[in-house]
Tab-separated table of C-alpha atoms in Angstrom:
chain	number	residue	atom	x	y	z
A	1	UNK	CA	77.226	-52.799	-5.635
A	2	UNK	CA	80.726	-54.949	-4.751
A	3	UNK	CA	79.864	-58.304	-3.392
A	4	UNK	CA	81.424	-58.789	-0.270
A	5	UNK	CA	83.371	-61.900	0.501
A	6	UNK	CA	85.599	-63.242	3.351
A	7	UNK	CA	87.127	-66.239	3.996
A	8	UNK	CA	87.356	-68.281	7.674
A	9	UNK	CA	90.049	-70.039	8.028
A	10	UNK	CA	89.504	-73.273	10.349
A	11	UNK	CA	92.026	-76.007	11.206
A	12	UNK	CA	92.389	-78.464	8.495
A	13	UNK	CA	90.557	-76.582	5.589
A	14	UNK	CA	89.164	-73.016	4.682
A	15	UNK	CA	85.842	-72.140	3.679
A	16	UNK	CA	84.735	-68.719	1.661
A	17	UNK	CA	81.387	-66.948	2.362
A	18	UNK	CA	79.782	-65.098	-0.326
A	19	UNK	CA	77.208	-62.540	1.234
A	20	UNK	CA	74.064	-63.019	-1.251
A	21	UNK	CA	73.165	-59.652	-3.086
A	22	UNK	CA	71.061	-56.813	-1.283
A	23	UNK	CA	67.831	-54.825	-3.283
A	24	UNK	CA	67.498	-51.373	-2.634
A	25	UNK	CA	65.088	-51.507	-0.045
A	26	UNK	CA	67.275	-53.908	2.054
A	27	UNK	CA	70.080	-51.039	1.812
A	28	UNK	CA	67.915	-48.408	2.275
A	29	UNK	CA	66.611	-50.523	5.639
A	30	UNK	CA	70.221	-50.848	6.801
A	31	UNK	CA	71.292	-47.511	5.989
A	32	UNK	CA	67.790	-46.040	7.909
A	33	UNK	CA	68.683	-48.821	10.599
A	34	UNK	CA	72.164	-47.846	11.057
A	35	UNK	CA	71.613	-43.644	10.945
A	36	UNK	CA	69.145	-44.385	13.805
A	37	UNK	CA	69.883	-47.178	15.740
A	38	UNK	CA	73.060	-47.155	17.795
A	39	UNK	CA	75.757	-49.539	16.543
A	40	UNK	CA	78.148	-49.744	19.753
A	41	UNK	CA	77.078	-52.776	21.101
A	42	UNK	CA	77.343	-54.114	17.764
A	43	UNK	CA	80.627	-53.075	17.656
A	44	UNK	CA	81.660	-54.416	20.934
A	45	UNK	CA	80.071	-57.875	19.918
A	46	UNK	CA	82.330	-57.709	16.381
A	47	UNK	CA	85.409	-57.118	18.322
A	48	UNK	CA	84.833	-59.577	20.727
A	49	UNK	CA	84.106	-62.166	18.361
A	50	UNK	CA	87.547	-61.086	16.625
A	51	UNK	CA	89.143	-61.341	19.686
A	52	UNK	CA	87.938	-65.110	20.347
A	53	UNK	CA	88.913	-65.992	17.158
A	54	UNK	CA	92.329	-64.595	16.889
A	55	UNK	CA	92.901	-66.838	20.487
A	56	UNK	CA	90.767	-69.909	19.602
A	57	UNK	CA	92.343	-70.393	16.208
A	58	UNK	CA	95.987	-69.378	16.476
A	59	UNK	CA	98.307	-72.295	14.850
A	60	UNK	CA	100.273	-73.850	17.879
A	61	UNK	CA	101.259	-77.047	18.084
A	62	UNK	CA	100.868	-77.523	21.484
A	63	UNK	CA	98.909	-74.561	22.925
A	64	UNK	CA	99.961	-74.085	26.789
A	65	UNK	CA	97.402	-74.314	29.855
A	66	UNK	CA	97.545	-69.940	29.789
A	67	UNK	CA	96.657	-70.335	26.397
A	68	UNK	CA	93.463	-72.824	26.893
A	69	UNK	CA	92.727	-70.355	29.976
A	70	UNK	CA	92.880	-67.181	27.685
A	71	UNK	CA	90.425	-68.604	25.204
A	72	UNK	CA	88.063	-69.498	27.944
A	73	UNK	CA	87.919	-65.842	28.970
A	74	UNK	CA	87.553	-64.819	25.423
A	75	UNK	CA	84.859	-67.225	24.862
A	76	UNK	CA	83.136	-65.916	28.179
A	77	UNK	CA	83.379	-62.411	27.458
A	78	UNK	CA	81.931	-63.005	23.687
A	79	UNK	CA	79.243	-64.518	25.450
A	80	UNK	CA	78.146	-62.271	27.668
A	81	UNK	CA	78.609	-59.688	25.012
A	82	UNK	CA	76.376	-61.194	22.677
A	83	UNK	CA	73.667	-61.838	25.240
A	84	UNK	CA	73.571	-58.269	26.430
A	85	UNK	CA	73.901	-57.764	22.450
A	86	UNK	CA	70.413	-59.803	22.315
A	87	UNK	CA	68.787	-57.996	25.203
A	88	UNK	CA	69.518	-54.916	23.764
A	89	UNK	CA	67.753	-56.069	20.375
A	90	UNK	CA	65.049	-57.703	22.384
A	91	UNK	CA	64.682	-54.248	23.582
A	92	UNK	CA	64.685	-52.540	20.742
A	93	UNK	CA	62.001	-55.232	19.005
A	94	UNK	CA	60.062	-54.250	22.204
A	95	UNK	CA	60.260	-50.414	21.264
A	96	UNK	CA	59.784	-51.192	17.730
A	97	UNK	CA	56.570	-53.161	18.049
A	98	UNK	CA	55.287	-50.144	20.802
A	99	UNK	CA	56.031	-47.601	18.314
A	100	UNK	CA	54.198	-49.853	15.793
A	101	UNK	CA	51.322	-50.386	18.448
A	102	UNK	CA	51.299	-46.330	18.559
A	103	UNK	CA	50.922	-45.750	14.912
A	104	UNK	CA	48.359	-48.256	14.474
A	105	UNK	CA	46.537	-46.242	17.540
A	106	UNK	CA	47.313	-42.547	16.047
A	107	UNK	CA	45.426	-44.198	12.678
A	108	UNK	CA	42.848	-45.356	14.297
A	109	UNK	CA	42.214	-42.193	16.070
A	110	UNK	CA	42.853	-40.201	13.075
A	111	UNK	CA	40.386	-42.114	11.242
A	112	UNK	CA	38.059	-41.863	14.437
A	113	UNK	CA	38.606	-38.252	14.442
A	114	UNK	CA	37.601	-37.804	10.857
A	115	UNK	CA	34.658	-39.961	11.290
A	116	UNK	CA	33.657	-37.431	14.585
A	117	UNK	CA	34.481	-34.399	12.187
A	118	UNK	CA	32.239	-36.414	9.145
A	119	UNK	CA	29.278	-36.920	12.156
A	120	UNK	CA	29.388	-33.183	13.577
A	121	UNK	CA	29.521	-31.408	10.536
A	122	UNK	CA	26.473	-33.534	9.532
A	123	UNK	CA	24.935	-32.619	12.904
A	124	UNK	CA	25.847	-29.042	12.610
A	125	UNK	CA	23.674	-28.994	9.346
A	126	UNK	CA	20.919	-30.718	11.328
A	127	UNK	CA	21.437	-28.062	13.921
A	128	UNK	CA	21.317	-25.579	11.678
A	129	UNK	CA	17.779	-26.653	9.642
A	130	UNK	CA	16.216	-27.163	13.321
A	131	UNK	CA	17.059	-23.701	14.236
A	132	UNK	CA	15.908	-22.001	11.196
A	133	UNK	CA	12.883	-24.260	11.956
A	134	UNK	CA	12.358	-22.968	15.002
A	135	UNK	CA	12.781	-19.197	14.143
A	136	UNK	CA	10.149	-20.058	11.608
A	137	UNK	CA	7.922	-21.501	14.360
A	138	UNK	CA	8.991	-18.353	16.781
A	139	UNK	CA	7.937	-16.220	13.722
A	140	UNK	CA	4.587	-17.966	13.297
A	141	UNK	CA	3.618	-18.021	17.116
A	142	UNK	CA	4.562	-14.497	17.399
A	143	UNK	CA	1.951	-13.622	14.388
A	144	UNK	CA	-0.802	-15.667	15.518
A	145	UNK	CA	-0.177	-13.925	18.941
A	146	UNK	CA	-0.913	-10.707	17.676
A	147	UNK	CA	-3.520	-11.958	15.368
A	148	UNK	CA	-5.081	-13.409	18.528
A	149	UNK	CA	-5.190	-10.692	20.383
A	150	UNK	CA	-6.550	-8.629	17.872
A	151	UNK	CA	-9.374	-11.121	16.988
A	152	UNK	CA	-10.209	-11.166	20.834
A	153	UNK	CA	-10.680	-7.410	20.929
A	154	UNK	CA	-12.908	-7.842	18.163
A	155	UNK	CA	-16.520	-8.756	19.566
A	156	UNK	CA	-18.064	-11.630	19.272
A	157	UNK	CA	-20.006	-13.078	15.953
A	158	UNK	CA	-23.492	-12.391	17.368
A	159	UNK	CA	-22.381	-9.128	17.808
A	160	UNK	CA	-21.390	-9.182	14.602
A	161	UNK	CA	-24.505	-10.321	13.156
A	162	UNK	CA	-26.331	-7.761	15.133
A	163	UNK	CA	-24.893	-5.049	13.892
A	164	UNK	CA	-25.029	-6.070	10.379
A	165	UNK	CA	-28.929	-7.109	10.489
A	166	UNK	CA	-29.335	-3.452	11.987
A	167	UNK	CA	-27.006	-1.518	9.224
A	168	UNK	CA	-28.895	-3.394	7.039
A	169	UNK	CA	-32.425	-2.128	7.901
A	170	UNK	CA	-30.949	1.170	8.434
A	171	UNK	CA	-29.781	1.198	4.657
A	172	UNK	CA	-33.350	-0.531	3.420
A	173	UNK	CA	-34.893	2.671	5.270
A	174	UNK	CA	-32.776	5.501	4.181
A	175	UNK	CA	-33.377	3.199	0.481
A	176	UNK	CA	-36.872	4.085	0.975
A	177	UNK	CA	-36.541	7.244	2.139
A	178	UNK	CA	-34.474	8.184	-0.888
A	179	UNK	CA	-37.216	6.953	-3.088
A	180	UNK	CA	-40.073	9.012	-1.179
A	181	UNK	CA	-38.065	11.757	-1.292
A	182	UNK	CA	-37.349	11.698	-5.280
A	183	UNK	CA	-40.866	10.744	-5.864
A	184	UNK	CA	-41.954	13.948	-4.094
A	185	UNK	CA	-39.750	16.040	-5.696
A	186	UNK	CA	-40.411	14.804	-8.812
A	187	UNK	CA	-44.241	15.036	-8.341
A	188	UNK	CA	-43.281	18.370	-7.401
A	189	UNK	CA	-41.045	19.361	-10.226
A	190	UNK	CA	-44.450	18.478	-12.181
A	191	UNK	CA	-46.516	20.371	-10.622
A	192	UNK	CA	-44.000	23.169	-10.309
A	193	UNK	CA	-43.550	23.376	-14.624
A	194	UNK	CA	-46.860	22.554	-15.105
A	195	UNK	CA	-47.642	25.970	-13.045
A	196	UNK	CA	-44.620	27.863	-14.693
A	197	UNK	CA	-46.099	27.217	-18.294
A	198	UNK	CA	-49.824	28.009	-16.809
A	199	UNK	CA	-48.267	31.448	-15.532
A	200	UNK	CA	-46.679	32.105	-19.072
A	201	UNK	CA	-49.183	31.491	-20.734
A	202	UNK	CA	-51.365	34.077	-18.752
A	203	UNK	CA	-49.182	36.468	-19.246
A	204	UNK	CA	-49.051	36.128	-22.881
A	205	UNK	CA	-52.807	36.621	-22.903
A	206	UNK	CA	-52.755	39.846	-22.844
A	207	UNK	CA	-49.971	41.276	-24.168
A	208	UNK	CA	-51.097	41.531	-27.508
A	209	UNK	CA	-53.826	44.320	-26.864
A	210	UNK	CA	-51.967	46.660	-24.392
A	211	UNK	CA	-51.633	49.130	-27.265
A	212	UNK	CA	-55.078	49.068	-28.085
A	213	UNK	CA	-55.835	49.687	-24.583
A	214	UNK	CA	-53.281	52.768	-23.986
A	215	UNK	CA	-55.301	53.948	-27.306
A	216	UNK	CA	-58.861	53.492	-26.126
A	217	UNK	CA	-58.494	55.106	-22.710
A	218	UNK	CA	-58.834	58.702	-24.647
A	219	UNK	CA	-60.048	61.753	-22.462
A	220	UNK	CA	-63.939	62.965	-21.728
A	221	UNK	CA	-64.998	66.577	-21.398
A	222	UNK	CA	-65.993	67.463	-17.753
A	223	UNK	CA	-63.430	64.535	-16.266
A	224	UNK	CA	-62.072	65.341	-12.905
A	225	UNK	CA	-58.304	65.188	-11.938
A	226	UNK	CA	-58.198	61.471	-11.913
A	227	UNK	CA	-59.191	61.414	-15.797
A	228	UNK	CA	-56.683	64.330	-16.825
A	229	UNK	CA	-53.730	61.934	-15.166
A	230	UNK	CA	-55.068	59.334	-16.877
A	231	UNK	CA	-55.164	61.482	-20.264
A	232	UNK	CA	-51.958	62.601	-19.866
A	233	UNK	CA	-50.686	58.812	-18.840
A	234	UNK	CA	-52.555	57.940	-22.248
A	235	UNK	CA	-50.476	60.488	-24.365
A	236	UNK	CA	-47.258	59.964	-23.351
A	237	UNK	CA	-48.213	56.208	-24.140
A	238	UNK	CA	-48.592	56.461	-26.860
A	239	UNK	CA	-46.105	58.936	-27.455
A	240	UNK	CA	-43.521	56.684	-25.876
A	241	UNK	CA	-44.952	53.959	-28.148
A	242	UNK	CA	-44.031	55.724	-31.234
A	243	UNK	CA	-40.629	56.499	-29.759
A	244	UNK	CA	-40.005	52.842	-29.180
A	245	UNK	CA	-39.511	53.622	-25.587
A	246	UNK	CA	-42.942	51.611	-24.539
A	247	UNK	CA	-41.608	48.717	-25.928
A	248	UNK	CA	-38.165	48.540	-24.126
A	249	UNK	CA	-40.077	49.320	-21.219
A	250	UNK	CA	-42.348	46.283	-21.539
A	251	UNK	CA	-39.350	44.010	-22.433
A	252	UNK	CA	-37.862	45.295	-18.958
A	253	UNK	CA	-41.211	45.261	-17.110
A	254	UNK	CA	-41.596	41.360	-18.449
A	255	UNK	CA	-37.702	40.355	-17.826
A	256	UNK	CA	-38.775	42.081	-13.994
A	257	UNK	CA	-41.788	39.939	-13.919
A	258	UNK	CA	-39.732	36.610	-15.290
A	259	UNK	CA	-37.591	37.300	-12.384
A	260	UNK	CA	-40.023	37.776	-10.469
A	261	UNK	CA	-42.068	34.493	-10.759
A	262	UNK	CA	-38.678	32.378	-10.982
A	263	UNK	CA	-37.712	33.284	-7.741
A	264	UNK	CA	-40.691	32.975	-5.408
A	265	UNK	CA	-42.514	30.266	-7.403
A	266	UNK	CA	-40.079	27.944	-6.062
A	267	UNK	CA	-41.687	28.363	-3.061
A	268	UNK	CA	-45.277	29.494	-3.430
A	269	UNK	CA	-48.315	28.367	-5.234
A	270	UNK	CA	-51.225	29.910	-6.760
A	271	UNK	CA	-54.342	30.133	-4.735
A	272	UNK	CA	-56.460	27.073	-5.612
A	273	UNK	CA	-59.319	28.965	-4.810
A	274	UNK	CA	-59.006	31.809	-7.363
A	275	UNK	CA	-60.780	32.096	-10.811
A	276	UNK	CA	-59.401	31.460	-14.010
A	277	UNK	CA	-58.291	34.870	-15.803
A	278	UNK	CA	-60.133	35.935	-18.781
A	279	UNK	CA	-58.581	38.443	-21.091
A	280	UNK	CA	-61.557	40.443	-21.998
A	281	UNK	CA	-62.157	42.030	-18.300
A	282	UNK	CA	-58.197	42.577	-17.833
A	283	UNK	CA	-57.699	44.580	-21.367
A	284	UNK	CA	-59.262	47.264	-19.106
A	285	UNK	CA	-56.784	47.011	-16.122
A	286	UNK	CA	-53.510	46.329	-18.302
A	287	UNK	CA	-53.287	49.503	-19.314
A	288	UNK	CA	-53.582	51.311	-16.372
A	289	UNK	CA	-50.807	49.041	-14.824
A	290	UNK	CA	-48.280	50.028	-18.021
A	291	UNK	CA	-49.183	53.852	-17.456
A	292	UNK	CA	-48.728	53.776	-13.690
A	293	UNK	CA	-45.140	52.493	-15.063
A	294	UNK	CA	-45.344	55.233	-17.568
A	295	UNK	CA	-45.781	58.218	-14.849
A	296	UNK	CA	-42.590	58.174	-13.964
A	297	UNK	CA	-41.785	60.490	-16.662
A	298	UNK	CA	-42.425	63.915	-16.109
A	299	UNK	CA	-42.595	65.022	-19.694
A	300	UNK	CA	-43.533	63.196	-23.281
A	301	UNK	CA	-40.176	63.261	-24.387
A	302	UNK	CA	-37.040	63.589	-22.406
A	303	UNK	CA	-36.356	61.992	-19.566
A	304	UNK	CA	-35.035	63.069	-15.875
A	305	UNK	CA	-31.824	62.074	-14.208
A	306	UNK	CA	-34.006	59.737	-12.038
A	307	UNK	CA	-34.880	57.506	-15.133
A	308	UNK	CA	-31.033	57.380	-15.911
A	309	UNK	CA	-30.531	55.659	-12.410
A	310	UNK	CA	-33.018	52.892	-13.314
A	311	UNK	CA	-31.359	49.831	-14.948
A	312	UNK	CA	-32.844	47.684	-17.416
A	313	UNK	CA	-35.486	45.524	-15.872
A	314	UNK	CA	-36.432	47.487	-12.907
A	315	UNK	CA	-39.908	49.150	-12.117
A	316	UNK	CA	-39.511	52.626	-11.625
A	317	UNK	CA	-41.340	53.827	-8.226
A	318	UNK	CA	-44.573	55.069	-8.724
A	319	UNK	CA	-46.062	58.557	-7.335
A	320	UNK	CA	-48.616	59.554	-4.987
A	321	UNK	CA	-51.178	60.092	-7.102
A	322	UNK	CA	-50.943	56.385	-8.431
A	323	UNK	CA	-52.529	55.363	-5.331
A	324	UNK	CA	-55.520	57.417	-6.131
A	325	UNK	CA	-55.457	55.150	-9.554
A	326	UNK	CA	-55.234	52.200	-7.662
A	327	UNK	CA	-57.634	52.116	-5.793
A	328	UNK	CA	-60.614	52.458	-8.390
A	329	UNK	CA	-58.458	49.527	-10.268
A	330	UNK	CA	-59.089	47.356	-7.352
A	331	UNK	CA	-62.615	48.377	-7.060
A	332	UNK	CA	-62.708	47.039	-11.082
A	333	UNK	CA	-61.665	43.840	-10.795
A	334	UNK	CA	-64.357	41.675	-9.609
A	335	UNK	CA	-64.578	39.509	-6.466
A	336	UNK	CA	-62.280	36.147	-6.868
A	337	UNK	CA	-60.727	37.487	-10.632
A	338	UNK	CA	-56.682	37.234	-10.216
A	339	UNK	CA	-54.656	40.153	-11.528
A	340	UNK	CA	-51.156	39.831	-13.749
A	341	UNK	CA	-49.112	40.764	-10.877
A	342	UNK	CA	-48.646	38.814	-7.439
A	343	UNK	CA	-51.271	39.321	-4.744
A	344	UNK	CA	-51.613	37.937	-1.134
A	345	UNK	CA	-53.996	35.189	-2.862
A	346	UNK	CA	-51.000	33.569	-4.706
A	347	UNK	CA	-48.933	33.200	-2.110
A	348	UNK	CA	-49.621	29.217	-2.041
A	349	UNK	CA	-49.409	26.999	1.245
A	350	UNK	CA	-46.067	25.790	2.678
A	351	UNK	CA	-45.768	22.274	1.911
């Protein structure tokens, strides 16, 4: 940068002034000064300062009185151009320290703006946790609500207790019940097998010696009717017998009677009252009950279309002339003796 330098030139001597040397900022502060700050006044001050000088200082030996009078004018005028010169600074210092006044104000509002953002967005959080608290507590209230409305449709504890003591006893007696009942069925199911093997074994007694029988029951001269049947019943036993037909008639006759017992023994019981069976006075009867089975057949050998219909295990129907048979039978058996087959006197006592 040139130094500037300019000399003033006064009466009797001269004097140079050397402007001292300008840093950046100081040029950057007059150019920024003089780009926004209007330099007419300025201007008009300069030139009336030149003026003054160019009148005050002319060489003349003897200046005239329009000369004295001329310099006076020029002296007033640079006067009251540099005072309106100084009000107009004055008034620029004054907008210059407003302005200032302003930005310190916009900072401090700025920074009281972002303090008011800092506090709000801290109370917005706050806001936000206190409303999530009280959904939560909206939530809760709502559920004990319902909850306490259905605990007061419930009843009451004594209630409560009431109904418990009595389920209670309720389960003790059906508990006992349960046990009476399977101790009666039990003693039952005893009695019941212990009757089942007694009947078996009855009617095992005499199975052994129903072929003897059917043999001993032979005919008499001078019988009547009644002893030819049973003569005839007798040959065709035996007959049968060595045909092996007898004895798939007494395995059907004794799967019949099996049935038989199975099905209504569950319900009845023998007659206490009755006597016990002894197999020497039934060897007599026993055969008389196998050929009143046996007189189905009308001939010793072949058999009718009637037998065909018969299935295994089923009693063929007897004739009318067994009843004339049966009837001395019953007349046999002595008073209180119990037969192989099922009589009114076995038909045991409803429980």
């Amino acid at each position: 940068m040139q130094e500037s330098s300019s000399s003033i030139s006064i009466p009797g001597q001269e004097v140079a002034y050397i402007a001292p040397p300008m840093t950046v900022q100081e040029e950057d502060a007059i150019i920024h000064s003089r780009i926004t700050n209007d330099e007419k006044g300025l201007r008009r001050v300069t030139k009336k300062f030149h003026n003054y000088m160019t009148v005050a200082y002319t060489p003349a030996s003897t200046p005239p009185s329009s000369a004295i009078s001329s310099v006076d004018d020029a002296r007033e005028a640079f006067l009251v151009e540099l005072a309106s010169f100084q009000l107009l600074l004055k008034k620029s210092l004054m907008v210059c320290e407003a302005e200032a006044r302003q930005v310190e104000e916009y900072q401090m509002e700025k920074e009281r703006i972002a303090d008011q953002h800092v506090n709000l967005k801290s109370q917005i959080e706050q806001l936000k946790l206190s409303l999530e608290h009280a959904q939560i507590q909206r939530r809760r209230k709502i559920e004990y609500d319902a909850i306490a409305e259905k605990i007061n449709t419930l009843p009451s504890r004594e209630e409560l207790n009431a109904s418990i003591s009595s389920l209670e006893n309720d389960m003790a007696a059906i508990r006992a019940e349960h046990e009476n009942q399977s101790r009666i069925i039990y003693t039952q199911k005893n009695a019941l097998d212990s009757m089942i093997s007694e009947l078996n074994s009855l009617r095992l007694m005499g199975k052994p010696e129903v072929a003897e029988d059917s043999r001993a029951a032979s005919p008499t001269p001078g019988t009547n009717v009644e002893e030819d049947i049973e003569m005839g019943d007798s040959v065709s036993v035996r007959t049968r017998e060595e045909s092996g037909e007898l004895k798939e008639d007494k395995e059907a006759g004794e799967n019949e009677r099996e049935s038989e017992d199975e099905i209504p023994l569950a319900r009845k019981l023998l007659n206490p009252g009755a006597r016990s069976f002894t197999p020497s006075k039934s060897r007599t009867s026993t055969p008389v009950i196998r050929s009143s089975t046996a007189r189905s057949t009308p001939t010793l050998s072949s058999k009718t279309p009637e037998d065909d219909d018969i299935e295994m295990g089923e009693v063929a129907e007897d004739p009318k002339d067994v009843k004339v048979k049966k009837k001395p039978r019953e007349e046999e058996l002595e008073e209180g003796e119990a037969s192989d087959e099922s009589s009114e006197l076995s038909d045991p006592p409803d429980d």
